[in-house]
Amino acid sequence: MADLEVRFCGVKFKNPVLAASAEPTLSSENMKRVIETGAGGLVAKTVTDSEAMRRLTKMSKWRYLDEEHNVCRGKVPRLFTFYGRSGLAEEEPEVWMEELKEAEAAAHENDCVVIGSVGGTGVANWVKLSKMVEDTGVKLIELNFGCPHPSEMEGARTGMLIGQDKDTACEITHAVAQAVKVPVMIKLTPQVADLVEMTRAVKEAGASAVTLMNRFVGFCLDIETGKPYIHGWAGVGGPWVKPLTLRWVSKVHTSIEIPISGTNGAYDWKDVVQFMMSGATTVQLCSVVMLKGYSYLRKVVEGLNAFLDRKGYKRAEEIIGVAARSAMSYGQMETLPKERAVIDRERCTDCERCITSCFYNVIRVVDGHVTISEACRGCGICTCVCPVPGAVTLETSSR
Ligand SMILES: Cc1cc2nc3c(=O)[nH]c(=O)nc-3n(C[C@H](O)[C@H](O)[C@H](O)COP(=O)(O)O)c2cc1C
Ligand code: SF4
Ligand code: SF4
């Protein structure tokens, strides 16, 4: 059995699978249910001094949408979209700290790590809330600079609005990092031009780690009624976002020395492996847990374990960043040997499907047979659309 343990900012996690800050962690009762699954850790729901963000949670609305963006009824596909809104922890901070203490005590007994999450308004409140969270005994604090809803919510200058304002983000990071002893992680919004630059800035301001990345704001609608779902704009995400998240996880991993917790788009253990191979040390799951229930977290841990064993990895940490570090720049790719598509005459049925998708116009019918000319640039589209396995493949050309 592979060793699943990972170290993140000096804190030991028995495995890298975490429940993200959200409804599955919105009370001590819910957090205990996460802890029981054997997950390595959890990020508690974000505590806030913003009354508006507390109210929003009382008006929570969520819809799973299918690939055509119809509302799901009973069957939710693998590549679902999760469209909805809720705010931050409903309790006043003083009350919330009791929830957090209870969860921390349960986590301590079960070798699980609770990460406190903070979403304040104004530097002084960020500091005050972070100190209160630290006093509950948690080992790490995540500052939520990514919550998408404040962009649509009057009177709640927190979340994404901080993550989009580098100076304020750095000011808060610096103030909190100075005020608490535990490591401070910054959860960033993807709704900025460059997350590498943002990560560099918060690291310089005192962040020990980053969480990449929170959800987007979107707009999904019903063409029959001509109205948006759940009355308007909302947070949007789902497993289809994963490549966008992994872009930034891999970019940050290869550009800056800083631990990364990945979130936004992980569905199963394979996704956890992908997040880790892109550079994440821990991976946070939310919308799939809300779909399948707490016990699903256990399956993710088991799947990761079986994968590591099958591939002969001794430790989960071995896979962190392996794919990111082997990614080439566009310039380096120019030195790669050329490829071209080659048709296997025995298998090809001359159906001409590949011709439809070759926009370099190098596939023609010659003497009654589909033929690829020397001018093929090896783009690979034909190998994806050909319905006959092995009829057209890419080979390294001598050109
Ligand atoms: C219902 C819901 C509530 C959320 N609440 C919070 C929150 O309070 N604080 C926070 O930092 N992120 C919050 N998030 C974002 C999640 O922590 C997570 O980063 C995001 O859903 C992406 O992960 P996923 O693809 O596994 O869903 C919330 C997301 C959802 C869906
Ligand atoms: S590899 Fe690309 S360029 Fe070559 S034949 Fe196929 S589709 Fe055309
Ligand atoms: S799509 Fe495949 S089977 Fe059809 S003509 Fe092209 S190579 Fe042959």
Short mmCIF file of C-alpha atoms and ligand atoms in Angstrom, two decimals:
data_model
loop_
_atom_site.label_atom_id
_atom_site.label_comp_id
_atom_site.label_asym_id
_atom_site.label_seq_id
_atom_site.Cartn_x
_atom_site.Cartn_y
_atom_site.Cartn_z
CA MET A 1 0.00 0.00 0.00
CA ALA A 2 1.37 3.40 -1.02
CA ASP A 3 1.97 6.04 1.62
CA LEU A 4 -0.82 8.58 1.06
CA GLU A 5 0.55 11.10 3.53
CA VAL A 6 1.40 14.58 2.23
CA ARG A 7 2.94 17.56 3.99
CA PHE A 8 1.41 20.92 3.27
CA CYS A 9 2.99 24.03 4.86
CA GLY A 10 4.59 21.69 7.39
CA VAL A 11 1.22 20.20 8.37
CA LYS A 12 0.76 16.44 7.93
CA PHE A 13 -2.34 15.23 6.06
CA LYS A 14 -2.97 11.48 6.14
CA ASN A 15 -4.07 11.75 2.50
CA PRO A 16 -4.44 14.62 0.01
CA VAL A 17 -8.24 14.42 -0.37
CA LEU A 18 -10.09 17.31 1.29
CA ALA A 19 -13.66 18.57 1.45
CA ALA A 20 -13.69 22.18 0.20
CA SER A 21 -15.19 25.08 2.10
CA ALA A 22 -18.91 24.87 1.30
CA GLU A 23 -22.19 23.33 2.41
CA PRO A 24 -20.62 19.94 3.33
CA THR A 25 -18.61 21.87 5.96
CA LEU A 26 -21.23 24.44 7.05
CA SER A 27 -21.65 23.15 10.62
CA SER A 28 -19.78 21.02 13.14
CA GLU A 29 -22.27 18.24 12.37
CA ASN A 30 -21.44 18.36 8.66
CA MET A 31 -17.71 18.62 9.30
CA LYS A 32 -17.86 15.54 11.54
CA ARG A 33 -19.48 13.64 8.70
CA VAL A 34 -16.55 14.57 6.46
CA ILE A 35 -14.09 13.52 9.17
CA GLU A 36 -15.79 10.09 9.47
CA THR A 37 -15.08 9.35 5.80
CA GLY A 38 -11.33 9.23 6.36
CA ALA A 39 -10.66 12.32 4.20
CA GLY A 40 -7.28 13.90 4.89
CA GLY A 41 -8.85 17.21 5.81
CA LEU A 42 -11.52 19.78 5.24
CA VAL A 43 -11.85 23.49 4.82
CA ALA A 44 -14.60 24.86 7.03
CA LYS A 45 -17.29 27.09 5.55
CA THR A 46 -16.03 30.68 5.38
CA VAL A 47 -16.80 32.78 8.43
CA THR A 48 -17.66 36.42 7.79
CA ASP A 49 -18.57 39.69 9.45
CA SER A 50 -20.69 40.56 6.39
CA GLU A 51 -24.37 40.34 7.25
CA ALA A 52 -25.23 40.34 3.53
CA MET A 53 -23.07 37.26 2.90
CA ARG A 54 -24.65 35.46 5.86
CA ARG A 55 -28.14 36.30 4.56
CA LEU A 56 -27.30 34.98 1.11
CA THR A 57 -26.78 31.47 2.50
CA LYS A 58 -30.33 31.49 3.83
CA MET A 59 -31.49 32.06 0.22
CA SER A 60 -29.28 29.32 -1.28
CA LYS A 61 -30.32 28.01 -4.68
CA TRP A 62 -28.54 25.32 -6.69
CA ARG A 63 -29.15 23.47 -9.95
CA TYR A 64 -27.22 20.63 -11.56
CA LEU A 65 -27.36 21.18 -15.32
CA ASP A 66 -26.67 18.60 -18.04
CA GLU A 67 -24.38 19.02 -21.08
CA GLU A 68 -27.10 21.01 -22.87
CA HIS A 69 -27.57 23.13 -19.77
CA ASN A 70 -31.02 21.76 -19.03
CA VAL A 71 -31.86 21.32 -15.35
CA CYS A 72 -31.16 17.70 -14.31
CA ARG A 73 -34.03 15.59 -13.00
CA GLY A 74 -32.67 12.48 -11.34
CA LYS A 75 -29.77 11.82 -13.69
CA VAL A 76 -26.71 14.03 -13.40
CA PRO A 77 -24.05 13.47 -16.08
CA ARG A 78 -20.30 13.22 -15.44
CA LEU A 79 -19.65 16.62 -17.01
CA PHE A 80 -22.37 18.46 -15.12
CA THR A 81 -22.54 22.19 -14.55
CA PHE A 82 -23.27 23.29 -10.99
CA TYR A 83 -25.06 26.60 -11.14
CA GLY A 84 -26.10 28.44 -8.03
CA ARG A 85 -25.45 30.73 -5.19
CA SER A 86 -25.05 30.70 -1.45
CA GLY A 87 -23.19 33.02 0.84
CA LEU A 88 -20.78 32.35 3.66
CA ALA A 89 -21.30 30.75 7.11
CA GLU A 90 -24.72 31.79 8.45
CA GLU A 91 -23.62 32.09 12.07
CA GLU A 92 -22.25 35.23 13.67
CA PRO A 93 -18.47 34.80 14.10
CA GLU A 94 -18.66 34.15 17.87
CA VAL A 95 -21.18 31.35 17.33
CA TRP A 96 -19.25 29.95 14.38
CA MET A 97 -16.09 29.59 16.48
CA GLU A 98 -17.90 27.10 18.71
CA GLU A 99 -18.77 25.01 15.63
CA LEU A 100 -15.16 25.17 14.52
CA LYS A 101 -13.84 24.15 17.94
CA GLU A 102 -16.12 21.12 17.99
CA ALA A 103 -15.03 20.09 14.50
CA GLU A 104 -11.36 20.63 15.38
CA ALA A 105 -11.70 18.37 18.42
CA ALA A 106 -13.31 15.61 16.32
CA ALA A 107 -10.66 16.02 13.63
CA HIS A 108 -7.87 15.79 16.18
CA GLU A 109 -9.16 12.40 17.36
CA ASN A 110 -9.39 11.10 13.80
CA ASP A 111 -6.09 12.33 12.36
CA CYS A 112 -7.89 14.79 10.10
CA VAL A 113 -6.91 18.42 9.48
CA VAL A 114 -9.42 21.25 9.77
CA ILE A 115 -8.56 24.42 7.88
CA GLY A 116 -10.40 27.54 9.00
CA SER A 117 -11.70 29.84 6.27
CA VAL A 118 -12.14 33.60 6.58
CA GLY A 119 -13.96 36.14 4.42
CA GLY A 120 -13.99 39.57 6.02
CA THR A 121 -14.78 43.13 5.05
CA GLY A 122 -12.00 45.65 5.73
CA VAL A 123 -8.47 44.78 6.85
CA ALA A 124 -9.25 45.00 10.57
CA ASN A 125 -12.09 42.47 10.28
CA TRP A 126 -9.96 40.04 8.26
CA VAL A 127 -7.37 40.18 11.04
CA LYS A 128 -9.94 39.92 13.84
CA LEU A 129 -11.69 36.92 12.27
CA SER A 130 -8.40 35.18 11.49
CA LYS A 131 -7.25 35.51 15.10
CA MET A 132 -10.58 34.15 16.32
CA VAL A 133 -10.22 31.21 13.92
CA GLU A 134 -6.64 30.58 15.05
CA ASP A 135 -7.82 30.49 18.67
CA THR A 136 -10.07 27.51 17.87
CA GLY A 137 -6.92 25.43 17.41
CA VAL A 138 -6.98 24.92 13.63
CA LYS A 139 -3.59 24.33 12.02
CA LEU A 140 -4.10 26.43 8.88
CA ILE A 141 -6.20 29.38 7.76
CA GLU A 142 -7.51 29.93 4.24
CA LEU A 143 -8.44 33.49 3.25
CA ASN A 144 -11.31 33.43 0.78
CA PHE A 145 -10.35 35.93 -1.94
CA GLY A 146 -12.38 33.97 -4.47
CA CYS A 147 -16.07 33.83 -3.53
CA PRO A 148 -17.83 34.87 -6.79
CA HIS A 149 -21.03 36.27 -5.29
CA PRO A 150 -19.87 39.63 -3.92
CA SER A 151 -19.52 40.80 -7.53
CA GLU A 152 -23.33 40.67 -7.75
CA MET A 153 -24.11 41.54 -4.15
CA GLU A 154 -24.30 45.09 -2.96
CA GLY A 155 -22.62 45.89 0.33
CA ALA A 156 -20.33 42.85 0.51
CA ARG A 157 -16.79 43.88 -0.34
CA THR A 158 -15.12 40.52 0.14
CA GLY A 159 -14.25 37.34 -1.80
CA MET A 160 -13.52 37.83 -5.47
CA LEU A 161 -13.52 41.62 -5.14
CA ILE A 162 -10.40 41.26 -2.98
CA GLY A 163 -8.86 38.64 -5.27
CA GLN A 164 -9.21 41.05 -8.20
CA ASP A 165 -7.52 43.92 -6.38
CA LYS A 166 -3.85 43.08 -5.96
CA ASP A 167 -3.02 45.90 -3.55
CA THR A 168 -5.89 45.13 -1.18
CA ALA A 169 -5.21 41.38 -1.44
CA CYS A 170 -1.59 41.96 -0.44
CA GLU A 171 -2.53 44.36 2.35
CA ILE A 172 -4.92 41.82 3.90
CA THR A 173 -2.52 38.91 3.39
CA HIS A 174 0.29 40.83 5.05
CA ALA A 175 -1.85 41.96 7.98
CA VAL A 176 -3.23 38.48 8.66
CA ALA A 177 0.11 36.70 8.20
CA GLN A 178 1.65 39.10 10.73
CA ALA A 179 -1.21 38.63 13.19
CA VAL A 180 -1.42 34.82 13.33
CA LYS A 181 1.15 32.09 13.87
CA VAL A 182 -0.46 29.40 11.71
CA PRO A 183 0.29 29.28 7.96
CA VAL A 184 -2.04 31.39 5.82
CA MET A 185 -3.32 30.05 2.50
CA ILE A 186 -4.92 32.38 -0.04
CA LYS A 187 -7.84 31.08 -2.09
CA LEU A 188 -7.76 33.03 -5.35
CA THR A 189 -10.38 33.86 -7.94
CA PRO A 190 -9.76 32.75 -11.53
CA GLN A 191 -11.40 35.97 -12.69
CA VAL A 192 -8.12 37.86 -13.09
CA ALA A 193 -5.70 38.11 -15.99
CA ASP A 194 -2.80 36.21 -14.44
CA LEU A 195 -2.90 33.91 -11.43
CA VAL A 196 0.87 33.43 -11.45
CA GLU A 197 1.34 37.16 -10.92
CA MET A 198 -1.35 37.19 -8.21
CA THR A 199 0.26 34.21 -6.46
CA ARG A 200 3.66 35.88 -6.57
CA ALA A 201 2.19 39.03 -5.04
CA VAL A 202 0.42 37.29 -2.14
CA LYS A 203 3.46 35.11 -1.48
CA GLU A 204 5.60 38.23 -1.14
CA ALA A 205 2.95 39.65 1.19
CA GLY A 206 3.27 36.64 3.51
CA ALA A 207 1.10 33.82 2.13
CA SER A 208 2.42 30.33 2.87
CA ALA A 209 0.29 28.61 0.20
CA VAL A 210 -2.41 29.23 -2.38
CA THR A 211 -5.68 27.50 -3.14
CA LEU A 212 -6.37 27.49 -6.87
CA MET A 213 -9.08 28.40 -7.63
CA ASN A 214 -12.61 29.47 -6.69
CA ARG A 215 -15.59 29.42 -9.08
CA PHE A 216 -16.62 31.74 -11.89
CA VAL A 217 -19.73 33.89 -12.19
CA GLY A 218 -21.97 32.69 -15.02
CA PHE A 219 -25.36 33.04 -16.67
CA CYS A 220 -27.49 29.99 -17.55
CA LEU A 221 -31.02 30.16 -18.92
CA ASP A 222 -34.07 28.34 -20.14
CA ILE A 223 -34.91 29.13 -23.78
CA GLU A 224 -38.53 27.95 -23.34
CA THR A 225 -39.31 30.56 -20.71
CA GLY A 226 -36.72 33.07 -21.88
CA LYS A 227 -35.59 33.47 -18.28
CA PRO A 228 -32.38 32.72 -16.41
CA TYR A 229 -32.34 29.77 -14.04
CA ILE A 230 -32.75 30.68 -10.36
CA HIS A 231 -33.60 34.26 -11.36
CA GLY A 232 -30.22 35.49 -12.57
CA TRP A 233 -26.44 35.40 -12.38
CA ALA A 234 -24.84 32.81 -10.17
CA GLY A 235 -21.64 30.96 -9.41
CA VAL A 236 -20.78 28.35 -12.01
CA GLY A 237 -18.45 25.39 -12.11
CA GLY A 238 -18.29 21.65 -12.52
CA PRO A 239 -15.91 18.99 -13.79
CA TRP A 240 -15.63 20.71 -17.20
CA VAL A 241 -13.69 23.56 -15.54
CA LYS A 242 -10.82 21.21 -14.64
CA PRO A 243 -8.52 22.06 -17.61
CA LEU A 244 -8.83 25.77 -16.79
CA THR A 245 -7.94 25.12 -13.16
CA LEU A 246 -5.06 22.81 -14.08
CA ARG A 247 -3.63 25.47 -16.36
CA TRP A 248 -3.07 27.71 -13.35
CA VAL A 249 -2.08 24.92 -10.98
CA SER A 250 0.63 23.82 -13.43
CA LYS A 251 1.72 27.37 -14.27
CA VAL A 252 2.06 28.35 -10.62
CA HIS A 253 3.82 25.06 -9.80
CA THR A 254 6.44 25.61 -12.49
CA SER A 255 6.89 29.33 -11.81
CA ILE A 256 6.84 29.82 -8.04
CA GLU A 257 7.92 27.73 -5.06
CA ILE A 258 4.71 27.61 -3.07
CA PRO A 259 2.43 24.76 -1.95
CA ILE A 260 -0.83 24.56 -3.89
CA SER A 261 -4.19 23.21 -2.81
CA GLY A 262 -6.27 22.51 -5.94
CA THR A 263 -10.01 23.02 -6.25
CA ASN A 264 -12.61 23.60 -8.98
CA GLY A 265 -13.33 20.68 -11.26
CA ALA A 266 -12.25 17.51 -9.42
CA TYR A 267 -14.85 14.75 -9.78
CA ASP A 268 -13.11 11.46 -8.94
CA TRP A 269 -9.78 9.90 -7.94
CA LYS A 270 -8.49 10.28 -11.49
CA ASP A 271 -9.06 14.00 -11.24
CA VAL A 272 -7.25 14.06 -7.91
CA VAL A 273 -4.30 12.40 -9.66
CA GLN A 274 -4.51 14.99 -12.45
CA PHE A 275 -4.57 17.88 -9.97
CA MET A 276 -1.55 16.42 -8.16
CA MET A 277 0.40 15.70 -11.34
CA SER A 278 -0.26 19.34 -12.29
CA GLY A 279 1.29 20.53 -9.04
CA ALA A 280 -1.32 20.40 -6.25
CA THR A 281 -0.30 18.85 -2.93
CA THR A 282 -3.88 18.58 -1.67
CA VAL A 283 -7.15 18.54 -3.62
CA GLN A 284 -10.45 19.95 -2.40
CA LEU A 285 -13.80 18.57 -3.60
CA CYS A 286 -17.19 20.19 -3.24
CA SER A 287 -19.91 19.87 -5.89
CA VAL A 288 -19.38 16.13 -6.42
CA VAL A 289 -19.68 15.60 -2.65
CA MET A 290 -22.96 17.54 -2.75
CA LEU A 291 -24.07 15.23 -5.56
CA LYS A 292 -22.96 11.87 -4.19
CA GLY A 293 -22.76 12.38 -0.44
CA TYR A 294 -19.98 12.29 2.14
CA SER A 295 -19.10 8.60 1.71
CA TYR A 296 -17.96 9.36 -1.82
CA LEU A 297 -14.83 10.97 -0.33
CA ARG A 298 -13.78 7.54 0.95
CA LYS A 299 -14.06 6.11 -2.56
CA VAL A 300 -11.84 8.89 -3.88
CA VAL A 301 -9.17 8.07 -1.30
CA GLU A 302 -9.42 4.34 -2.12
CA GLY A 303 -9.20 5.01 -5.86
CA LEU A 304 -6.10 7.15 -5.41
CA ASN A 305 -4.50 4.47 -3.29
CA ALA A 306 -5.22 1.72 -5.84
CA PHE A 307 -3.81 3.87 -8.64
CA LEU A 308 -0.56 4.57 -6.80
CA ASP A 309 -0.15 0.84 -6.07
CA ARG A 310 -0.88 -0.14 -9.66
CA LYS A 311 1.69 2.33 -10.98
CA GLY A 312 4.31 1.36 -8.41
CA TYR A 313 4.47 4.73 -6.67
CA LYS A 314 5.59 4.35 -3.07
CA ARG A 315 4.35 7.75 -1.91
CA ALA A 316 1.55 10.06 -3.06
CA GLU A 317 3.98 12.98 -2.93
CA GLU A 318 5.99 11.44 -5.79
CA ILE A 319 3.35 12.43 -8.33
CA ILE A 320 3.12 16.12 -7.39
CA GLY A 321 3.89 18.23 -10.45
CA VAL A 322 5.27 15.45 -12.68
CA ALA A 323 3.10 16.45 -15.65
CA ALA A 324 3.57 20.19 -15.13
CA ARG A 325 7.34 19.84 -15.14
CA SER A 326 7.31 17.92 -18.40
CA ALA A 327 5.17 20.50 -20.21
CA MET A 328 7.06 22.21 -23.05
CA SER A 329 6.86 25.84 -24.13
CA TYR A 330 5.54 26.52 -27.63
CA GLY A 331 9.11 27.47 -28.61
CA GLN A 332 10.53 24.14 -27.41
CA MET A 333 7.86 22.29 -29.39
CA GLU A 334 9.36 23.65 -32.61
CA THR A 335 12.33 21.34 -32.09
CA LEU A 336 10.18 18.19 -31.88
CA PRO A 337 10.38 15.65 -34.73
CA LYS A 338 7.58 16.15 -37.27
CA GLU A 339 4.66 13.77 -37.39
CA ARG A 340 2.30 12.85 -40.21
CA ALA A 341 -0.84 10.79 -40.54
CA VAL A 342 -0.61 7.42 -42.26
CA ILE A 343 -3.54 5.34 -43.49
CA ASP A 344 -3.62 1.58 -43.00
CA ARG A 345 -5.05 0.39 -46.31
CA GLU A 346 -6.20 -2.91 -44.78
CA ARG A 347 -8.40 -1.13 -42.25
CA CYS A 348 -9.51 2.05 -43.99
CA THR A 349 -13.04 1.79 -45.39
CA ASP A 350 -12.70 4.93 -47.55
CA CYS A 351 -15.65 6.44 -45.68
CA GLU A 352 -14.14 9.94 -46.16
CA ARG A 353 -15.01 11.07 -42.64
CA CYS A 354 -11.46 12.31 -42.11
CA ILE A 355 -11.69 14.55 -45.19
CA THR A 356 -14.48 16.55 -43.53
CA SER A 357 -12.23 17.48 -40.63
CA CYS A 358 -8.90 18.07 -42.37
CA PHE A 359 -8.81 21.83 -42.75
CA TYR A 360 -5.29 21.72 -44.17
CA ASN A 361 -6.87 20.04 -47.22
CA VAL A 362 -4.28 17.30 -47.54
CA ILE A 363 -6.66 14.33 -47.64
CA ARG A 364 -8.06 13.56 -51.08
CA VAL A 365 -9.61 10.64 -52.92
CA VAL A 366 -7.01 9.35 -55.35
CA ASP A 367 -7.83 6.41 -57.64
CA GLY A 368 -10.92 5.67 -55.52
CA HIS A 369 -9.03 5.60 -52.19
CA VAL A 370 -8.70 8.15 -49.41
CA THR A 371 -5.09 9.28 -49.49
CA ILE A 372 -3.03 11.64 -47.34
CA SER A 373 -0.42 13.76 -49.09
CA GLU A 374 3.13 14.54 -47.99
CA ALA A 375 1.92 18.00 -46.96
CA CYS A 376 0.19 16.55 -43.86
CA ARG A 377 1.34 18.50 -40.81
CA GLY A 378 0.48 15.84 -38.26
CA CYS A 379 -2.18 17.86 -36.41
CA GLY A 380 -3.98 14.66 -35.39
CA ILE A 381 -7.63 15.60 -35.96
CA CYS A 382 -8.21 12.78 -38.46
CA THR A 383 -7.05 10.20 -35.90
CA CYS A 384 -9.72 11.47 -33.49
CA VAL A 385 -12.66 11.48 -35.91
CA CYS A 386 -11.93 8.29 -37.87
CA PRO A 387 -14.53 5.69 -36.83
CA VAL A 388 -12.28 2.70 -37.59
CA PRO A 389 -9.70 1.92 -34.88
CA GLY A 390 -6.18 2.01 -36.29
CA ALA A 391 -7.20 3.05 -39.83
CA VAL A 392 -5.26 6.30 -39.54
CA THR A 393 -2.41 6.86 -37.09
CA LEU A 394 0.33 9.40 -36.51
CA GLU A 395 3.90 8.45 -37.29
CA THR A 396 7.10 10.39 -36.90
CA SER A 397 8.07 11.53 -40.37
CA SER A 398 11.59 11.83 -41.74
CA ARG A 399 10.99 15.39 -43.03
C1 LIG B 1 -22.60 25.33 -2.42
C2 LIG B 1 -21.24 25.92 -2.45
C3 LIG B 1 -20.83 26.72 -1.39
C4 LIG B 1 -19.54 27.23 -1.37
N1 LIG B 1 -19.14 27.98 -0.30
C5 LIG B 1 -17.85 28.40 -0.22
C6 LIG B 1 -17.38 29.09 0.93
O1 LIG B 1 -18.11 29.36 1.89
N2 LIG B 1 -16.07 29.45 0.95
C7 LIG B 1 -15.20 29.16 -0.07
O2 LIG B 1 -14.01 29.48 0.01
N3 LIG B 1 -15.63 28.51 -1.18
C8 LIG B 1 -16.92 28.12 -1.27
N4 LIG B 1 -17.33 27.40 -2.37
C9 LIG B 1 -16.35 26.99 -3.39
C10 LIG B 1 -15.84 25.57 -3.08
O3 LIG B 1 -15.06 25.57 -1.91
C11 LIG B 1 -14.98 24.99 -4.22
O4 LIG B 1 -13.77 25.70 -4.29
C12 LIG B 1 -15.68 25.05 -5.57
O5 LIG B 1 -16.99 24.56 -5.48
C13 LIG B 1 -14.92 24.26 -6.63
O6 LIG B 1 -14.81 22.91 -6.30
P1 LIG B 1 -15.71 21.76 -7.02
O7 LIG B 1 -15.41 21.79 -8.47
O8 LIG B 1 -15.27 20.50 -6.34
O9 LIG B 1 -17.14 22.10 -6.73
C14 LIG B 1 -18.64 26.94 -2.43
C15 LIG B 1 -19.08 26.18 -3.51
C16 LIG B 1 -20.35 25.67 -3.53
C17 LIG B 1 -20.76 24.84 -4.70
S1 SF4 B 2 -3.01 14.88 -39.36
FE1 SF4 B 2 -4.11 16.80 -39.69
S2 SF4 B 2 -3.17 17.62 -41.54
FE2 SF4 B 2 -2.64 15.47 -41.49
S3 SF4 B 2 -4.24 14.48 -42.65
FE3 SF4 B 2 -4.87 14.38 -40.51
S4 SF4 B 2 -6.17 16.16 -40.27
FE4 SF4 B 2 -5.03 16.50 -42.15
S1 SF4 B 3 -12.05 8.26 -41.57
FE1 SF4 B 3 -10.77 6.48 -41.25
S2 SF4 B 3 -11.80 4.83 -42.33
FE2 SF4 B 3 -12.71 6.74 -43.04
S3 SF4 B 3 -11.51 7.27 -44.85
FE3 SF4 B 3 -10.52 8.30 -43.17
S4 SF4 B 3 -8.96 6.87 -42.47
FE4 SF4 B 3 -10.35 5.72 -43.76
#
